[in-house]
Coordinates of C-alpha atoms and ligand atoms in Angstrom, one line a residue:
M843 CA -99.2 -39.4 164.9
S844 CA -97.5 -38.8 168.4
M845 CA -98.0 -42.2 171.0
A846 CA -98.1 -42.2 174.3
T847 CA -96.7 -46.0 175.8
A848 CA -97.2 -47.2 180.0
D849 CA -97.2 -50.4 180.6
R850 CA -98.6 -51.0 177.1
Q851 CA -101.0 -49.0 177.3
E852 CA -100.6 -47.2 174.3
V853 CA -102.5 -43.9 172.7
V854 CA -102.2 -42.7 168.9
N855 CA -103.2 -39.8 168.0
F856 CA -104.4 -38.1 164.5
G857 CA -105.8 -35.0 163.6
C858 CA -105.9 -32.0 165.3
R859 CA -104.9 -29.3 168.8
L860 CA -108.0 -30.9 169.8
N861 CA -107.5 -35.0 169.5
I862 CA -104.2 -34.5 170.6
A863 CA -105.2 -32.9 173.9
E864 CA -108.1 -35.2 174.1
G865 CA -105.2 -38.1 174.5
E866 CA -104.8 -36.8 177.4
A867 CA -108.0 -37.4 179.2
I868 CA -107.4 -40.6 177.0
R869 CA -104.1 -42.2 178.8
S870 CA -105.4 -41.0 182.0
A871 CA -109.1 -42.6 181.1
V872 CA -107.0 -45.7 180.4
A873 CA -104.6 -46.2 183.6
A874 CA -107.5 -45.5 185.8
A875 CA -109.5 -48.5 184.5
G876 CA -106.5 -50.1 184.9
A877 CA -105.9 -51.3 181.2
R878 CA -103.4 -54.3 180.6
D879 CA -102.2 -54.5 177.5
T880 CA -104.5 -51.1 175.9
I881 CA -103.9 -50.0 172.3
V882 CA -106.2 -46.5 171.7
F883 CA -106.6 -45.2 168.6
N884 CA -108.1 -41.9 168.8
S885 CA -108.5 -40.9 165.2
C886 CA -109.9 -38.2 162.8
A887 CA -112.1 -37.8 160.2
V888 CA -111.3 -34.8 157.7
T889 CA -109.7 -36.2 154.3
D890 CA -111.0 -39.1 153.4
E891 CA -106.8 -39.7 154.4
A892 CA -107.2 -39.3 157.5
V893 CA -109.3 -42.6 158.0
R894 CA -107.5 -44.3 155.7
Q895 CA -104.6 -44.1 157.4
A896 CA -107.0 -45.0 160.6
R897 CA -108.1 -48.1 159.4
Q898 CA -104.5 -49.0 158.0
A899 CA -103.6 -48.6 161.8
V900 CA -105.5 -50.3 163.2
R901 CA -105.9 -53.2 161.3
R902 CA -102.2 -53.4 162.0
A903 CA -102.4 -54.1 165.4
L904 CA -104.9 -56.2 165.3
R905 CA -102.6 -58.1 162.8
E906 CA -99.3 -57.9 165.5
R907 CA -100.9 -57.7 168.4
P908 CA -103.6 -60.2 168.8
D909 CA -103.8 -60.3 172.5
S910 CA -104.2 -56.6 172.7
E911 CA -107.6 -55.0 173.8
V912 CA -107.9 -52.7 169.9
V913 CA -109.7 -49.9 171.0
V914 CA -110.5 -47.1 167.9
T915 CA -112.4 -43.6 169.1
G916 CA -112.1 -40.3 167.5
C917 CA -113.6 -39.2 164.6
A918 CA -113.7 -41.6 161.7
A919 CA -114.4 -43.9 164.4
E920 CA -117.2 -41.7 165.1
L921 CA -118.7 -41.3 161.7
E922 CA -117.7 -45.8 160.3
P923 CA -118.2 -47.2 163.6
D924 CA -119.4 -50.1 162.0
S925 CA -116.3 -50.7 159.6
F926 CA -113.7 -50.5 162.5
A927 CA -116.5 -52.8 164.9
S928 CA -116.0 -55.4 161.9
M929 CA -112.7 -55.4 162.3
G930 CA -112.2 -56.4 165.7
A931 CA -111.5 -53.6 166.8
R932 CA -114.1 -52.2 170.2
V933 CA -115.8 -48.7 169.2
V934 CA -115.8 -46.2 171.9
S935 CA -118.2 -42.7 170.8
N936 CA -116.1 -39.2 171.1
E937 CA -118.5 -38.9 173.9
A938 CA -117.5 -41.4 175.9
K939 CA -113.4 -41.2 174.9
G940 CA -112.2 -40.0 178.7
L941 CA -114.4 -41.5 180.3
V942 CA -113.0 -44.3 182.3
G943 CA -116.2 -46.8 181.9
S944 CA -114.6 -46.7 178.5
Y945 CA -111.6 -48.8 178.9
L946 CA -112.6 -51.0 181.6
S947 CA -111.6 -54.8 180.7
K948 CA -113.8 -56.7 178.7
A949 CA -114.7 -59.5 182.2
S950 CA -115.9 -56.2 184.4
L951 CA -118.2 -54.8 179.8
F952 CA -119.4 -58.6 178.7
P953 CA -119.1 -60.6 181.8
R954 CA -121.0 -63.4 180.2
E955 CA -117.3 -63.7 177.8
G956 CA -114.3 -64.3 180.2
G957 CA -110.5 -62.6 179.5
G958 CA -109.1 -61.6 176.1
P959 CA -109.9 -59.2 173.7
S960 CA -113.2 -57.9 173.6
P961 CA -115.7 -59.9 171.5
A962 CA -114.9 -58.9 167.7
G963 CA -117.0 -55.8 166.8
A964 CA -117.4 -54.7 170.3
I965 CA -119.3 -51.3 170.3
S966 CA -118.9 -50.0 173.9
N967 CA -120.5 -47.5 175.9
P968 CA -119.4 -47.6 179.5
P969 CA -123.1 -47.5 182.5
E970 CA -121.7 -43.9 183.4
M971 CA -121.8 -42.8 179.3
G972 CA -125.8 -43.7 180.3
S973 CA -128.9 -42.4 177.6
R974 CA -126.5 -39.4 176.2
L975 CA -126.5 -39.2 172.7
R976 CA -123.9 -37.7 170.2
G977 CA -124.0 -33.8 170.1
D978 CA -125.1 -34.1 174.5
T979 CA -125.6 -30.3 175.8
R980 CA -124.2 -31.1 178.8
V981 CA -121.0 -28.7 178.9
Y982 CA -117.3 -29.9 177.3
A983 CA -114.6 -31.1 180.1
P984 CA -111.8 -28.7 179.2
A985 CA -108.6 -31.5 176.8
L986 CA -105.7 -30.6 178.1
S987 CA -102.6 -32.1 177.4
G988 CA -99.5 -34.1 178.2
A989 CA -96.3 -32.1 179.6
D990 CA -94.2 -33.7 177.2
H991 CA -94.7 -30.7 175.2
A992 CA -92.9 -27.1 175.7
R993 CA -97.1 -25.6 175.4
A994 CA -100.0 -26.9 176.6
F995 CA -102.9 -27.8 174.0
L996 CA -105.7 -26.7 175.1
G997 CA -109.2 -27.4 174.2
V998 CA -112.2 -25.5 175.1
Q999 CA -115.3 -26.8 173.2
T1000 CA -116.1 -29.6 170.7
G1001 CA -118.5 -29.6 168.4
C1002 CA -119.8 -27.0 166.0
S1003 CA -123.4 -24.7 164.9
H1004 CA -122.1 -24.2 161.5
S1005 CA -122.9 -26.9 158.4
C1006 CA -120.7 -25.6 156.1
T1007 CA -120.8 -28.3 152.7
F1008 CA -117.5 -30.4 153.0
C1009 CA -117.8 -31.3 156.8
A1010 CA -117.4 -35.0 158.3
T1011 CA -115.7 -32.9 161.1
V1012 CA -119.4 -31.6 162.4
L1013 CA -120.8 -34.9 161.7
A1014 CA -118.9 -36.3 164.0
R1015 CA -118.2 -34.0 167.0
G1016 CA -121.9 -33.1 167.5
A1017 CA -124.0 -28.9 168.2
A1018 CA -121.0 -27.0 169.8
R1019 CA -120.8 -26.8 173.1
S1020 CA -117.4 -24.9 175.8
S1021 CA -116.8 -25.7 179.2
T1022 CA -116.6 -23.5 181.4
I1023 CA -114.6 -20.7 182.6
D1024 CA -113.6 -21.7 185.6
A1025 CA -113.3 -25.1 184.6
V1026 CA -110.6 -23.9 181.7
V1027 CA -109.0 -21.3 183.6
A1028 CA -108.0 -24.9 186.2
S1029 CA -106.8 -26.1 183.3
A1030 CA -104.5 -23.9 182.5
Q1031 CA -103.8 -23.7 186.1
T1032 CA -102.1 -26.8 185.9
A1033 CA -100.1 -26.4 182.9
L1034 CA -98.4 -23.9 184.7
E1035 CA -97.6 -25.5 187.6
R1036 CA -96.4 -28.1 185.0
G1037 CA -93.8 -25.8 184.1
Q1038 CA -95.8 -25.0 180.9
R1039 CA -94.9 -21.3 179.9
E1040 CA -97.6 -20.8 176.7
I1041 CA -101.1 -22.6 176.1
V1042 CA -102.5 -22.6 173.1
L1043 CA -106.1 -22.1 172.7
T1044 CA -107.9 -25.4 170.3
G1045 CA -111.7 -26.9 169.8
V1046 CA -113.3 -27.3 166.4
D1047 CA -115.0 -24.4 166.3
L1048 CA -112.8 -22.0 168.9
A1049 CA -114.5 -18.7 167.8
S1050 CA -118.3 -20.2 168.9
Y1051 CA -116.9 -21.0 172.7
G1052 CA -119.2 -19.8 174.6
D1053 CA -122.0 -19.2 172.8
D1054 CA -124.0 -22.1 174.5
S1055 CA -123.2 -20.1 177.5
G1056 CA -123.6 -16.8 177.4
T1057 CA -120.4 -15.5 177.2
S1058 CA -117.8 -15.4 174.4
L1059 CA -113.9 -16.1 173.7
A1060 CA -113.2 -12.8 174.1
A1061 CA -114.3 -13.5 178.5
L1062 CA -112.3 -16.3 178.4
V1063 CA -108.9 -15.0 177.1
E1064 CA -110.1 -11.7 179.6
A1065 CA -109.6 -14.6 182.5
L1066 CA -107.1 -16.7 181.2
L1067 CA -104.8 -13.7 181.3
A1068 CA -105.5 -12.9 185.1
L1069 CA -103.3 -16.1 185.6
P1070 CA -99.0 -15.4 185.0
V1071 CA -99.5 -17.6 182.7
E1072 CA -97.5 -16.1 179.7
R1073 CA -97.4 -16.6 176.2
L1074 CA -101.4 -17.4 175.1
R1075 CA -102.2 -19.2 171.5
L1076 CA -105.2 -19.1 169.4
S1077 CA -105.8 -22.1 167.1
S1078 CA -108.1 -21.3 163.6
L1079 CA -110.6 -18.7 164.5
D1080 CA -114.0 -18.8 162.1
P1081 CA -113.2 -15.0 160.6
D1082 CA -116.7 -13.6 161.1
R1083 CA -116.4 -13.9 165.0
I1084 CA -113.5 -12.4 165.6
D1085 CA -115.9 -9.2 167.1
D1086 CA -113.8 -6.2 169.1
A1087 CA -112.9 -7.2 172.3
L1088 CA -111.6 -9.8 170.3
F1089 CA -109.7 -7.8 168.1
A1090 CA -108.8 -5.6 170.3
L1091 CA -107.1 -8.3 173.0
L1092 CA -105.1 -10.3 169.1
T1093 CA -103.6 -6.7 168.8
Q1094 CA -102.6 -5.3 171.4
E1095 CA -102.1 -7.8 174.1
K1096 CA -98.5 -8.1 174.4
R1097 CA -99.0 -12.0 176.1
V1098 CA -101.1 -13.1 173.6
M1099 CA -99.0 -14.2 170.8
P1100 CA -99.6 -12.3 167.2
H1101 CA -100.3 -15.7 165.5
V1102 CA -103.8 -15.5 163.8
H1103 CA -104.4 -19.3 162.2
L1104 CA -107.7 -17.8 160.8
S1105 CA -110.5 -20.9 158.7
L1106 CA -110.4 -19.3 155.1
Q1107 CA -111.0 -22.5 153.1
A1108 CA -110.9 -20.4 149.7
G1109 CA -110.7 -16.8 148.2
D1110 CA -113.1 -16.5 146.0
D1111 CA -116.9 -15.3 147.1
M1112 CA -118.8 -18.1 144.9
V1113 CA -117.0 -20.2 145.9
L1114 CA -117.2 -19.7 149.5
T1115 CA -121.1 -19.7 149.1
R1116 CA -121.2 -23.0 148.2
M1117 CA -119.1 -23.9 151.2
K1118 CA -122.6 -22.7 152.6
R1119 CA -119.2 -19.9 155.0
R1120 CA -120.2 -17.1 157.0
H1121 CA -117.3 -14.9 155.8
R1122 CA -116.9 -13.7 151.5
R1123 CA -113.7 -13.3 149.9
A1124 CA -113.1 -8.9 150.4
D1125 CA -114.2 -9.8 154.2
A1126 CA -110.7 -12.2 154.8
V1127 CA -109.3 -9.5 152.8
R1128 CA -110.5 -6.7 155.2
L1129 CA -109.2 -8.7 158.3
T1130 CA -106.5 -9.1 157.1
E1131 CA -104.6 -5.4 157.0
R1132 CA -106.6 -4.6 159.6
L1133 CA -104.2 -7.2 162.1
R1134 CA -101.7 -5.7 160.5
A1135 CA -102.3 -2.3 161.2
A1136 CA -102.8 -3.0 164.4
R1137 CA -99.4 -5.2 165.7
A1138 CA -97.4 -4.6 162.5
D1139 CA -95.6 -8.0 163.3
I1140 CA -99.2 -10.7 163.5
A1141 CA -98.4 -13.6 161.2
I1142 CA -101.3 -14.8 159.3
G1143 CA -101.9 -18.1 159.3
A1144 CA -105.5 -20.2 157.2
D1145 CA -106.8 -23.1 156.5
L1146 CA -107.5 -23.4 151.9
I1147 CA -109.2 -26.3 150.5
A1148 CA -108.0 -26.8 146.7
G1149 CA -110.6 -28.8 144.3
F1150 CA -114.3 -28.1 145.3
P1151 CA -116.8 -29.5 144.1
T1152 CA -117.5 -26.8 141.0
E1153 CA -113.9 -24.8 142.3
D1154 CA -113.2 -23.6 137.9
A1155 CA -110.2 -22.4 137.3
A1156 CA -110.7 -18.6 138.2
M1157 CA -112.3 -19.0 141.4
F1158 CA -108.5 -21.4 142.5
A1159 CA -107.1 -17.8 140.9
G1160 CA -109.0 -16.3 143.3
S1161 CA -107.5 -18.2 146.9
L1162 CA -103.9 -18.5 145.0
A1163 CA -104.2 -14.6 145.2
L1164 CA -105.7 -14.7 148.2
I1165 CA -102.1 -16.1 149.6
D1166 CA -100.7 -12.2 148.2
D1167 CA -103.3 -10.6 149.3
C1168 CA -103.9 -12.2 153.0
D1169 CA -100.3 -12.3 153.6
I1170 CA -100.7 -15.8 154.6
V1171 CA -97.8 -17.4 155.7
F1172 CA -98.9 -20.2 158.2
G1173 CA -101.4 -22.7 155.2
H1174 CA -102.8 -25.6 155.8
I1175 CA -103.6 -26.5 153.0
F1176 CA -105.9 -29.5 151.7
P1177 CA -106.6 -31.1 148.7
Y1178 CA -109.9 -31.2 148.9
S1179 CA -111.4 -35.2 149.7
P1180 CA -115.2 -35.8 149.5
R1181 CA -116.7 -36.9 152.6
A1182 CA -119.7 -39.4 152.4
G1183 CA -122.8 -37.4 154.2
T1184 CA -121.5 -34.3 153.2
P1185 CA -124.1 -31.9 150.5
A1186 CA -120.1 -31.2 149.1
A1187 CA -120.0 -35.0 148.0
R1188 CA -123.2 -34.3 146.2
M1189 CA -122.1 -31.7 144.2
P1190 CA -120.1 -32.1 140.7
Q1191 CA -116.6 -33.2 141.5
V1192 CA -113.8 -31.2 140.0
G1193 CA -111.8 -34.3 140.9
R1194 CA -108.3 -35.7 143.3
G1195 CA -105.8 -34.5 140.3
I1196 CA -106.5 -31.7 139.8
A1197 CA -107.6 -30.4 143.5
R1198 CA -103.9 -32.2 144.7
E1199 CA -102.1 -29.7 141.6
R1200 CA -104.2 -26.7 143.1
A1201 CA -102.6 -28.2 146.9
A1202 CA -99.9 -28.4 145.2
T1203 CA -99.7 -24.7 143.7
L1204 CA -101.1 -23.5 146.5
R1205 CA -98.3 -24.5 148.7
E1206 CA -96.1 -23.3 146.5
A1207 CA -97.2 -20.8 146.8
N1208 CA -97.8 -20.6 150.3
A1209 CA -94.1 -22.2 151.3
R1210 CA -92.6 -18.9 149.0
R1211 CA -94.5 -16.6 150.8
R1212 CA -94.0 -18.3 154.7
H1213 CA -89.9 -17.8 152.6
R1214 CA -90.5 -13.9 152.6
W1215 CA -91.6 -13.3 155.8
L1216 CA -88.7 -15.5 157.1
D1217 CA -86.0 -13.7 155.0
A1218 CA -87.1 -10.3 156.4
Q1219 CA -86.7 -11.8 159.6
L1220 CA -82.9 -12.1 159.3
G1221 CA -80.3 -9.9 162.1
R1222 CA -83.6 -9.5 164.0
T1223 CA -84.6 -11.1 167.5
A1224 CA -86.9 -12.7 169.1
S1225 CA -87.9 -14.4 172.2
V1226 CA -88.2 -18.0 171.4
L1227 CA -89.9 -20.1 174.2
V1228 CA -87.6 -23.7 174.1
E1229 CA -89.0 -27.3 173.2
R1230 CA -88.8 -30.7 175.4
D1231 CA -84.9 -31.2 173.1
G1232 CA -83.7 -28.2 174.1
R1233 CA -82.7 -27.6 170.4
T1234 CA -85.7 -26.3 168.2
G1235 CA -88.6 -23.5 169.2
H1236 CA -91.0 -21.2 167.6
A1237 CA -90.7 -16.6 168.8
E1238 CA -93.9 -15.2 169.0
N1239 CA -95.0 -15.4 166.2
F1240 CA -94.6 -19.2 165.2
A1241 CA -91.1 -19.2 163.6
A1242 CA -89.6 -22.2 163.8
V1243 CA -85.9 -21.5 164.8
A1244 CA -83.2 -24.2 165.7
L1245 CA -81.1 -23.0 168.4
A1246 CA -76.9 -23.1 166.6
V1247 CA -76.3 -23.8 170.3
P1248 CA -79.1 -25.9 172.6
A1249 CA -81.1 -24.3 175.7
S1250 CA -82.4 -25.6 178.3
P1251 CA -86.3 -27.0 178.2
G1252 CA -89.0 -25.0 178.1
A1253 CA -87.6 -21.9 178.5
I1254 CA -88.4 -18.5 177.5
I1255 CA -84.9 -17.1 175.9
D1256 CA -83.8 -14.0 173.5
V1257 CA -82.9 -14.8 170.3
R1258 CA -80.9 -13.4 167.3
L1259 CA -82.3 -14.4 164.5
T1260 CA -79.0 -14.9 162.0
A1261 CA -79.9 -17.5 159.2
R1262 CA -83.1 -19.1 157.6
D1263 CA -82.7 -23.1 156.4
G1264 CA -86.1 -24.3 154.9
D1265 CA -89.0 -23.3 156.1
R1266 CA -86.9 -22.7 159.9
M1267 CA -84.9 -20.0 161.0
I1268 CA -81.2 -20.4 163.4
A1269 CA -80.9 -18.2 165.9
N1270 CA -77.7 -17.8 168.4
P1271 CA -79.4 -16.9 172.3
I1272 CA -78.6 -13.7 173.9
E1273 CA -79.7 -14.6 177.1
Q1274 CA -80.5 -17.4 178.8
D1275 CA -84.5 -17.5 180.1
I1276 CA -84.7 -13.4 179.9
A1277 CA -88.4 -14.5 182.8
A1278 CA -86.2 -16.7 185.1
Ligands
LIG1666 S1 -117.9 -24.0 160.5 FE1 -117.7 -25.4 159.2 S2 -115.5 -26.4 158.7 FE2 -116.1 -25.3 160.8 S3 -116.0 -27.5 161.7 FE3 -118.0 -26.3 162.0 S4 -118.9 -27.3 160.2 FE4 -117.3 -27.4 160.3

């Protein structure tokens, strides 16, 4: 959860990097609408826990700020508009979250009603939304996060054209839609002009970038590398969609960070089949072996779900062993939670208790693997992008670093990794801002 406030205009982002990036577009739209005393919750629906957190936050805001305009958008609002509307919040669709019209005062949207918050349960689609429906095939406007981070999150596509059986995101975001390469390059330029020296590309199904416009993620990365960008990082990728061109960029281009995050989800073929995933266990192992053979310092991250319906102990053992077989050092590990409207929710359930236990087991194994990986870097040098706090940062392989002495925020510095403190390395700066 992150918060940006100005003049009691607040945007609260939940969930993924794409939502955080879109949060900036919401902030600009709220400001342009001249909305006073407004709080916008940009919600997530990846798990029912995420939806519960959004509901709790909206309920608290309605209780504690009765005179404020409380707006909820994002995936949870998209999937459950009535439940938020019945609380008294204004609901804005994902499609309309970046539009100024979505935040116009009630007076301009509901002229008969006079001042104060919108009538309870208002679901507003601003005039410029016209008859646009979810999943409209228009081009996606790139979403660039704010300047408050040393790294810029750049959303380049939304939606997804796959139908994994556990996934609610595809229900909330509609079909896959990409931004144009020119528009993404322009947004990247903005980030560079703001002094952000690392750009993180993100989306719902990033690897499908360009499928709807006759281009590809590799072509987009090539276009961005024509800019003086120093560090380019890619968010979660479908292992089935890493073609030769993208593989070459990930393994041979120095400015593409040696850190690949894969949406693997499970380590058992029967589970992958029931998830309707496109890859199989052996594909994941082979891909990560090829990546590490082509670029020795590459770090592997992965999304994993524990306790998917019908997963038995032997199937789970396959996911647990995947941590070592794919050398996964960064795990985004979730216990399965049934999402209304998804096929998996209708399958025989394993049970929340077992799902949580298995997720905890996976996280422990992942932490052990990560600590071994971090310990192997002791004494080495690394190039670190310093965060806005001047005391922490990330190495190129995404290892988290705490600096023994402060450094200038947003700088890229060379450090020596001297110790490990839990999940992060302690480092001494060797040289201030090698690039300046
Ligand atoms: S690839 Fe699957 S999990 Fe990912 S957004 Fe699409 S349907 Fe959901």
